[in-house]
Short mmCIF file of C-alpha atoms in Angstrom, two decimals:
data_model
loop_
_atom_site.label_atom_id
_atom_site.label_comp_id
_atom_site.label_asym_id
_atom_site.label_seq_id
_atom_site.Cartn_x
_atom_site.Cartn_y
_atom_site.Cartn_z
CA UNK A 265 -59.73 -94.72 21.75
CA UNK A 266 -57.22 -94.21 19.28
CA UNK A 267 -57.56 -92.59 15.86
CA UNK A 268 -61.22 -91.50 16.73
CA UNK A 269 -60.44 -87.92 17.10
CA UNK A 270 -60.52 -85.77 13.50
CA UNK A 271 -56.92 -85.11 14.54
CA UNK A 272 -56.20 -88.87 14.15
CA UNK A 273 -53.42 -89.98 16.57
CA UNK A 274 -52.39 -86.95 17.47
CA UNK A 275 -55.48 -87.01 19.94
CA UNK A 276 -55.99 -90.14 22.18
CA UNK A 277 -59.58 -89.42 23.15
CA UNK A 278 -62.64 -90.53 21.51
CA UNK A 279 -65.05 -87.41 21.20
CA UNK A 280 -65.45 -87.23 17.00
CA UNK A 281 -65.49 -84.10 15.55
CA UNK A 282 -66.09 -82.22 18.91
CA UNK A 283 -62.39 -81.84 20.01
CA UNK A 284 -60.72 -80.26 22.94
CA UNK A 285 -58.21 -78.95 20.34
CA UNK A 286 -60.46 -76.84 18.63
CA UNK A 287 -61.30 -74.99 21.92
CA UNK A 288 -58.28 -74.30 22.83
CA UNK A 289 -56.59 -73.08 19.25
CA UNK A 290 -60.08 -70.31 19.89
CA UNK A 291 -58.74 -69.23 23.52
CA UNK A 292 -55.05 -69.11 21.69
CA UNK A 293 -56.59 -66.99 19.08
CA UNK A 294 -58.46 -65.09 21.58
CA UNK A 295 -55.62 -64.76 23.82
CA UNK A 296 -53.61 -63.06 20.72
CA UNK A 297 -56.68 -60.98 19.48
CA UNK A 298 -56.50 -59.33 22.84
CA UNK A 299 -52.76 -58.31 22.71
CA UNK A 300 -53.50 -56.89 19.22
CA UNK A 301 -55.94 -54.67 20.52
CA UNK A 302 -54.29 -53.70 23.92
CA UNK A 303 -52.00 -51.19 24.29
CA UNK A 304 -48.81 -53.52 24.97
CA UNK A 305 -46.23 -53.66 22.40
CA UNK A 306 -44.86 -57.24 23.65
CA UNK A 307 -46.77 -60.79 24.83
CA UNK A 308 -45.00 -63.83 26.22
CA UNK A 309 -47.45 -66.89 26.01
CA UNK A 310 -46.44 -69.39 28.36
CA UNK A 311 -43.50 -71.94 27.96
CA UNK A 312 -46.40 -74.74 28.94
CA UNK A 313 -47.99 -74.59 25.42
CA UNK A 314 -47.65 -77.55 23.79
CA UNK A 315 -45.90 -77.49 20.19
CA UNK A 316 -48.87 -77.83 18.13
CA UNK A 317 -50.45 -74.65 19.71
CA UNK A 318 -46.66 -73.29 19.34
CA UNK A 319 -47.28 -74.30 15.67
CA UNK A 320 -50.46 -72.22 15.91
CA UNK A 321 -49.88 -69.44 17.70
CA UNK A 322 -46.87 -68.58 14.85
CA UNK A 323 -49.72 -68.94 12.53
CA UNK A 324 -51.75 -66.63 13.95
CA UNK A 325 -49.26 -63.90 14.26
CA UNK A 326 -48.43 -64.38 10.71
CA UNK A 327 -52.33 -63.59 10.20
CA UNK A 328 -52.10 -60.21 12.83
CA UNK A 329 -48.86 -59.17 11.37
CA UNK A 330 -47.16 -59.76 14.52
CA UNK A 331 -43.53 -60.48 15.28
CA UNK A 332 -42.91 -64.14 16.75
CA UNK A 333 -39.93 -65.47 18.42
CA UNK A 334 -39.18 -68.52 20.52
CA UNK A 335 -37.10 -67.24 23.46
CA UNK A 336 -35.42 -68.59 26.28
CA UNK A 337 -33.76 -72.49 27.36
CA UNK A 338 -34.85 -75.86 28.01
CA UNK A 339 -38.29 -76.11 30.21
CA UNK A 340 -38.15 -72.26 30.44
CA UNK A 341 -38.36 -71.61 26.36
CA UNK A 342 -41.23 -69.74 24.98
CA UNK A 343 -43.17 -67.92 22.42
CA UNK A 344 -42.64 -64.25 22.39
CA UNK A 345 -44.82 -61.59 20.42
CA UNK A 346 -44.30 -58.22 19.32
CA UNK A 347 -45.70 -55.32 17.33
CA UNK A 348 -43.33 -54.30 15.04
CA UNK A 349 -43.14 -51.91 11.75
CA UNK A 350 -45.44 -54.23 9.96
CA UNK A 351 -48.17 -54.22 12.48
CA UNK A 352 -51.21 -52.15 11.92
CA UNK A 353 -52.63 -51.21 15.16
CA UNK A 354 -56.11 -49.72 13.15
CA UNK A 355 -57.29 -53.40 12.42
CA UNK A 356 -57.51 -54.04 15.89
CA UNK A 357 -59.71 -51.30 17.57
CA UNK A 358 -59.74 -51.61 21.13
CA UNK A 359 -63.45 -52.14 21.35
CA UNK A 360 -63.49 -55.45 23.26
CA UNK A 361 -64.40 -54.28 26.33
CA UNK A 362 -67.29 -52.71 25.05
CA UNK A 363 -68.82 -56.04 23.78
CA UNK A 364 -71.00 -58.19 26.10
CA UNK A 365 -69.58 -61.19 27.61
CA UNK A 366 -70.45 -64.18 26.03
CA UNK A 367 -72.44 -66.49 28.28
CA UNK A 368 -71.16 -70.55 28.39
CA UNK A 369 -75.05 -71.36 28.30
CA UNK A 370 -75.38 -72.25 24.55
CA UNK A 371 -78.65 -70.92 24.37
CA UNK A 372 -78.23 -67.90 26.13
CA UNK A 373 -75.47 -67.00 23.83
CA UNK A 374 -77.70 -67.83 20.62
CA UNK A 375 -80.35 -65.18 22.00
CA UNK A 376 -77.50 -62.74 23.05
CA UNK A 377 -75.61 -63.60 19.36
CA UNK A 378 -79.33 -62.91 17.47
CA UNK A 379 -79.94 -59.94 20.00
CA UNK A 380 -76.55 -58.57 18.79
CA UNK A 381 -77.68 -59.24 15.28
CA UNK A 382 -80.96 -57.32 15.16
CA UNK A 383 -79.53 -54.39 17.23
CA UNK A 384 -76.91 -53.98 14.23
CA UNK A 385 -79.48 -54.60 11.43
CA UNK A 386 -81.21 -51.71 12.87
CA UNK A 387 -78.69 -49.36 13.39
CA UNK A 388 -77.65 -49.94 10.08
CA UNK A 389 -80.83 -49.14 8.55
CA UNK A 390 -80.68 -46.25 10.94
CA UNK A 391 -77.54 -45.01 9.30
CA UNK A 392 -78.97 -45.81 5.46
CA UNK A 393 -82.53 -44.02 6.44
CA UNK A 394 -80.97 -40.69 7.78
CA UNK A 395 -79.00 -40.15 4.59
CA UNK A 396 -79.82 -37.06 2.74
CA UNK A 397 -81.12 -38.25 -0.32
CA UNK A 398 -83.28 -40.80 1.44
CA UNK A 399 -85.16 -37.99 3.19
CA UNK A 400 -85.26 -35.71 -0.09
CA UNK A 401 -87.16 -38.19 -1.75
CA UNK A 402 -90.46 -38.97 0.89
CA UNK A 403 -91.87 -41.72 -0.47
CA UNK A 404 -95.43 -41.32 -0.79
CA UNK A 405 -95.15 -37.71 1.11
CA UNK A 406 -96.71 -34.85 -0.45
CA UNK A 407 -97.53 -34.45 -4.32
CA UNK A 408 -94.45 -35.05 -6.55
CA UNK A 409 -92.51 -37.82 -4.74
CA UNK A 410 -91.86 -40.05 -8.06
CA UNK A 411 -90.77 -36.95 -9.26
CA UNK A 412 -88.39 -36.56 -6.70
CA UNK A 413 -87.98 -40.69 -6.49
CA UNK A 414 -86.51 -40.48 -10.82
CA UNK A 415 -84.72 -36.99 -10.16
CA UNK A 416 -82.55 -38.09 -7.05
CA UNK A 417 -82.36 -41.58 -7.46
CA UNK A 418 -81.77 -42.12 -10.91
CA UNK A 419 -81.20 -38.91 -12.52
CA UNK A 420 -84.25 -39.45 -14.71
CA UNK A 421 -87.32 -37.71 -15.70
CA UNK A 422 -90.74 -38.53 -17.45
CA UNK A 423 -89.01 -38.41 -20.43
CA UNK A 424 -86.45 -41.16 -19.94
CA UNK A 425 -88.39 -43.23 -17.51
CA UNK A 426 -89.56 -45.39 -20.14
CA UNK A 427 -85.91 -45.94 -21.30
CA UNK A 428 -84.93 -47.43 -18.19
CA UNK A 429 -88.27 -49.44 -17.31
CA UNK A 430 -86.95 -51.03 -20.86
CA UNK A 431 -83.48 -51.61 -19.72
CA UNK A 432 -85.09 -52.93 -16.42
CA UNK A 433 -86.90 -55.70 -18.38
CA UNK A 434 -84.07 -56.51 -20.42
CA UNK A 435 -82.04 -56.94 -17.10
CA UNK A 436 -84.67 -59.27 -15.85
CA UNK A 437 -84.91 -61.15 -19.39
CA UNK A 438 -80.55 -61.95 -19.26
CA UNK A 439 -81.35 -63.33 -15.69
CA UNK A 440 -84.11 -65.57 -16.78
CA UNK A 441 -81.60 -66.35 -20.04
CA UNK A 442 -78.70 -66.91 -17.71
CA UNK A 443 -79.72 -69.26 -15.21
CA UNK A 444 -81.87 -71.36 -17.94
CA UNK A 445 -80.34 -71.12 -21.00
CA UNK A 446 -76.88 -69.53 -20.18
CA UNK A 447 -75.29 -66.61 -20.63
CA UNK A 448 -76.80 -64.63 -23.76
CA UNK A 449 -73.98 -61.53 -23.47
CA UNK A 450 -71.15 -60.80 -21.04
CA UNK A 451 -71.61 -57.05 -22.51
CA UNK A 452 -75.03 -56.43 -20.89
CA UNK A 453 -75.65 -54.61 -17.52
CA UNK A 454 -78.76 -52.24 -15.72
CA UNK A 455 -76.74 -48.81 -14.87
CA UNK A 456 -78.64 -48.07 -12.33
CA UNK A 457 -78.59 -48.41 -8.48
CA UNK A 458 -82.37 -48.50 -8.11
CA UNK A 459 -85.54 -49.81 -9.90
CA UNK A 460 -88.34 -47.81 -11.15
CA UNK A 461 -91.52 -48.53 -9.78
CA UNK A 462 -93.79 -51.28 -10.88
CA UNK A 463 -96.41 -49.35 -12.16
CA UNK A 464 -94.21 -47.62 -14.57
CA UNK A 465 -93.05 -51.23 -15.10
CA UNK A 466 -96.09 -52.26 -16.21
CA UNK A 467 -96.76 -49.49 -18.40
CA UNK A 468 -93.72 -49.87 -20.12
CA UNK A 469 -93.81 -53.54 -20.47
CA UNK A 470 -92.61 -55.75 -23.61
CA UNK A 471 -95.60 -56.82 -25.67
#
């Protein structure tokens, strides 16, 4: 039915806001993405594609930094890419292959997408957890760790843990103030990466 697709008349099909278009401008991008990370200096998509994914495809290479130009005559003309002096070949690592294949089973690829996820999540905190300072401070290892915890990770000792548990509080005070009263100073700001621990908190509480 007419004028039921998102795309208005430009689609004739009635499926909403779940259009054949969309899939196809993804395989285009795809299709591009590829080239980018391959070792081939020059694509030519084929003269088939219709103008709007024409339209899209000189979008794209806008986007990747490629070189576009249409080529060729009548039937036979057609989009043609290259990597010239303003493409940057390091944004595309040529890790692709390496990936796993998407499955078309939506649910398969939701497990293999959240799979994917948790295997980065934990490399990542495998990466955080092995650096140096992480390991110097063993929390709750051995006598003196919140020692070590101020010295490393805030430069601090008993001395001036009390100044930043105060600071601390004051932080959490101008969030309170900001998201109920408004901002009470666009001056303010903790200096510190980490927070000291609660039972120094406590101990240097606000009365």
């Amino acid at each position: 039915q007419r004028g039921a697709c998102k795309y208005g008349d430009a689609c004739e099909f009635r499926h909403g806001d779940h259009c054949p278009r969309d899939r196809a401008d993804a395989n285009l991008r795809l299709e591009i993405l590829d080239f980018c990370r391959s070792d081939q200096t020059e694509k030519a998509l084929s003269p088939e594609l219709p103008s709007g994914a024409r339209k899209k495809a000189h979008a794209i290479s806008e986007e990747f930094g490629l070189e576009h130009a249409s080529e060729g005559d009548g039937m036979q003309r057609h989009l043609v890419l290259r990597k010239g002096a303003a493409f940057c070949q390091d944004r595309f690592p040529a890790s692709r292959d390496e990936e796993p294949k998407v499955s078309a089973d939506p649910k398969i690829a939701a497990d293999q997408f959240l799979a994917e996820v948790k295997k980065r999540v934990a490399d990542k905190a495998g990466e955080t957890h092995s650096d140096d300072k992480h390991n110097a401070v063993g929390l709750g290892e051995g006598p003196g760790w919140r020692e070590r915890y101020y010295r490393i990770k805030l430069e601090a000792d008993d001395e001036t843990v009390g100044d930043i548990c105060r600071e601390y509080w004051k932080g959490l005070q101008w969030v309170l103030s900001y998201y109920y009263a408004g901002c009470q100073s666009w001056r303010f700001y903790y200096d510190q990466h980490y927070a000291p621990f609660a039972v120094d908190l406590a101990a240097h509480a606000p009365l």
